DNA sequence: AGCACGCCGACT
DNA sequence: GTCGGCGTGCTC
């Protein structure tokens, strides 16, 4: 064996959580690169793996290394920066190699599916009458086929021709052998987006004219793009201030420099307007060609899109969070629209946050990252204040439309007046009637998040909170207890409100169905349509309803917050919101933030032309901060106050939450190991972490097993993960004790 | 994750 | 005697 054998380090797809070394056969030394997918032998089977390093030091003698079998694709499926990103994901989110590869490489690519080819046929124009006549006698089917093809101007799909003429493959091959027809294979370009976003109006390709503010933002971003250094910009622009134009201008800047662009949206289906505009702008861009990446692509479409990106055919990706791993070889700009949206967070391992990964990828690629929002997340806003991000602001709405007037209806007073439960307040009912009479449209949002989950006093708005964690406790109807989902603390549900001694403290909320009925009794002759999860499931129905609403066939749309996102209806002058405070009472550190974002988002939907819209918010807690700040349109002020309170209580999101769960049938045993584990971690991390559990209150009994939770709060996730791995090696867990990791910078519910 | 090896109980 | 349960350990 030669001494200069090339050794590669490979990440295996088969749940083997350690890199292994292989030798490259001479024939592959040229083509196999870091990022190449390869087949390798493992034991006596064969598995697929990813080369992460070339020319590396093996931890075994050379002769014990096996040879790489073959390359799955001639080109690498991951760029060097993506390989680094993968290593980071593994470390930061405590994910296994398999997890990481499954997340970063789409299934059809992993399985080595090739681009679909279709055969096309055309007639060769040299057949003379003589041969034709002979053909007609001896092989009528072939003659028929030939004549059909001779009439066509362009090559036809083989399968289509055969089925149309009801011809057998035998006749076809006969013709082929005679040389009368010729066949060519064409790669099929599957166009992914047409059905999905078909009803989106295509924005005209007119030149974008930026107003002064937009231009200033654009120039700030363009300057960073030209500087070619990692910089994060927060494009902080009120609803309707025209962030998309700034994005487009910035994208063109990057494209002009020959770079590619990654554009992330929270959910493709919920941002059809933005996606539609980008697509129509870049699909036929000279050589940029946009790819839309989302969950409902078929395998073939996914593979084609991936290949188009990997080979540089397409230089723009617009997609949901998983598009952050798009294999763009020459990245120049990353944009995250609506960066505050929770949809960027993945809720399975690896529990990554699309925005955070986007920022980190930008860092690795040394490019500009733009985060856009009308209501920035606390962490992004704070990063601006800390000087980590640059801020670009858009303060004016593009059409100079006034922000809508927001009325806050105190439902406690409403209930006292009528002496019975109220769904729609007098004010809201009045305004709904008024709009209907004027022929204007309204939207009614029903906030169902946290329905019946918390104890709320109907008199004073008091909500039961955990005495340890200061988050709302969750009401469990099954065993009639209140539980804290953070520390596991349990309590008896109170009979009377501890604040005002009223006995009307209970879980609260009204279903969409009931609200629809009430609304129909208020507006008996209006056309009222309800949108809920059932409707959302059926895409066509959903689109149809939205289409009808836009056309004015529907007077009032009733639905949950899913209709608040990204949709713009020009004729809506009233937006009502029922149970606005429900999302305040879900056991989540972001409850305030979410509620505020929702209110701001909803307000942005009201108003038409120069006519300011109106918003009616019904709530039991009119003085809650998110509601008050939203009413006055004070976004910065809200964020400042919220950040201050976070700093005071040392809550996430300024530190990360790492959750470790020990699961076992044997309660005592799992408890023992959990405690041992926790103590060792604490000893090593010192004051770099704060822990909760394991204590009696962090035990959760499931059907046949127990779960012990340890929560670590830290700013040093990587350090903690390393320590966790060390302790894991030191204290091997018995087989009947299972351990689950969870890194979660976002939600603590 | 697979897939072997291996050590025990229950069958023709 | 062997077939098959799944516990343990290894894979460059």
PDB file of N, CA and C (backbone and C1' of nucleotides) in Angstrom, chain A residues 16 18 21 43 66, chain C residues 6-8 11-12:
ATOM      1  N   UNK A  16     -24.702   6.165  13.343  1.00  0.00           N
ATOM      2  CA  UNK A  16     -23.448   5.887  14.006  1.00  0.00           C
ATOM      3  C   UNK A  16     -22.804   7.212  14.322  1.00  0.00           C
ATOM      4  N   UNK A  18     -20.291   8.804  15.249  1.00  0.00           N
ATOM      5  CA  UNK A  18     -18.884   9.189  15.302  1.00  0.00           C
ATOM      6  C   UNK A  18     -18.350   9.184  13.877  1.00  0.00           C
ATOM      7  N   UNK A  21     -12.968   7.011   9.410  1.00  0.00           N
ATOM      8  CA  UNK A  21     -12.000   7.305   8.340  1.00  0.00           C
ATOM      9  C   UNK A  21     -12.004   6.218   7.280  1.00  0.00           C
ATOM     10  N   UNK A  43     -18.922  -2.551   8.490  1.00  0.00           N
ATOM     11  CA  UNK A  43     -19.124  -3.935   8.916  1.00  0.00           C
ATOM     12  C   UNK A  43     -19.312  -4.770   7.676  1.00  0.00           C
ATOM     13  N   UNK A  66     -10.856   1.001   5.429  1.00  0.00           N
ATOM     14  CA  UNK A  66     -11.478   0.446   4.222  1.00  0.00           C
ATOM     15  C   UNK A  66     -11.539   1.516   3.147  1.00  0.00           C
TER      16      UNK A  66
ATOM     17  P    DC C   6     -37.673 -10.723  21.610  1.00  0.00           P
ATOM     18  O5'  DC C   6     -36.601  -9.914  22.479  1.00  0.00           O
ATOM     19  C5'  DC C   6     -36.289 -10.261  23.823  1.00  0.00           C
ATOM     20  C4'  DC C   6     -34.786 -10.110  24.018  1.00  0.00           C
ATOM     21  C3'  DC C   6     -34.221  -8.739  23.583  1.00  0.00           C
ATOM     22  O3'  DC C   6     -33.251  -8.219  24.494  1.00  0.00           O
ATOM     23  C1'  DC C   6     -33.012 -10.469  22.605  1.00  0.00           C
ATOM     24  P    DG C   7     -33.524  -8.156  26.032  1.00  0.00           P
ATOM     25  O5'  DG C   7     -32.199  -7.554  26.702  1.00  0.00           O
ATOM     26  C5'  DG C   7     -31.608  -8.264  27.792  1.00  0.00           C
ATOM     27  C4'  DG C   7     -30.133  -8.503  27.528  1.00  0.00           C
ATOM     28  C3'  DG C   7     -29.268  -7.240  27.450  1.00  0.00           C
ATOM     29  O3'  DG C   7     -28.098  -7.462  28.235  1.00  0.00           O
ATOM     30  C1'  DG C   7     -28.894  -8.602  25.550  1.00  0.00           C
ATOM     31  P    DT C   8     -27.123  -6.262  28.496  1.00  0.00           P
ATOM     32  O5'  DT C   8     -25.992  -6.475  27.396  1.00  0.00           O
ATOM     33  C5'  DT C   8     -25.191  -7.672  27.444  1.00  0.00           C
ATOM     34  C4'  DT C   8     -24.027  -7.544  26.493  1.00  0.00           C
ATOM     35  C3'  DT C   8     -23.373  -6.160  26.419  1.00  0.00           C
ATOM     36  O3'  DT C   8     -21.971  -6.323  26.307  1.00  0.00           O
ATOM     37  C1'  DT C   8     -24.103  -6.801  24.279  1.00  0.00           C
ATOM     38  P    DT C  11     -14.604  -2.461  15.617  1.00  0.00           P
ATOM     39  O5'  DT C  11     -15.238  -2.115  14.202  1.00  0.00           O
ATOM     40  C5'  DT C  11     -15.749  -3.150  13.374  1.00  0.00           C
ATOM     41  C4'  DT C  11     -16.849  -2.561  12.506  1.00  0.00           C
ATOM     42  C3'  DT C  11     -16.417  -1.287  11.766  1.00  0.00           C
ATOM     43  O3'  DT C  11     -16.780  -1.419  10.413  1.00  0.00           O
ATOM     44  C1'  DT C  11     -18.471  -0.955  12.886  1.00  0.00           C
ATOM     45  P    DC C  12     -15.670  -1.136   9.333  1.00  0.00           P
ATOM     46  O5'  DC C  12     -14.527  -0.490  10.189  1.00  0.00           O
ATOM     47  C5'  DC C  12     -13.350  -0.106   9.594  1.00  0.00           C
ATOM     48  C4'  DC C  12     -13.560   1.095   8.686  1.00  0.00           C
ATOM     49  C3'  DC C  12     -12.252   1.554   8.077  1.00  0.00           C
ATOM     50  O3'  DC C  12     -12.471   2.282   6.903  1.00  0.00           O
ATOM     51  C1'  DC C  12     -12.905   3.003   9.850  1.00  0.00           C
TER      52       DC C  12
END
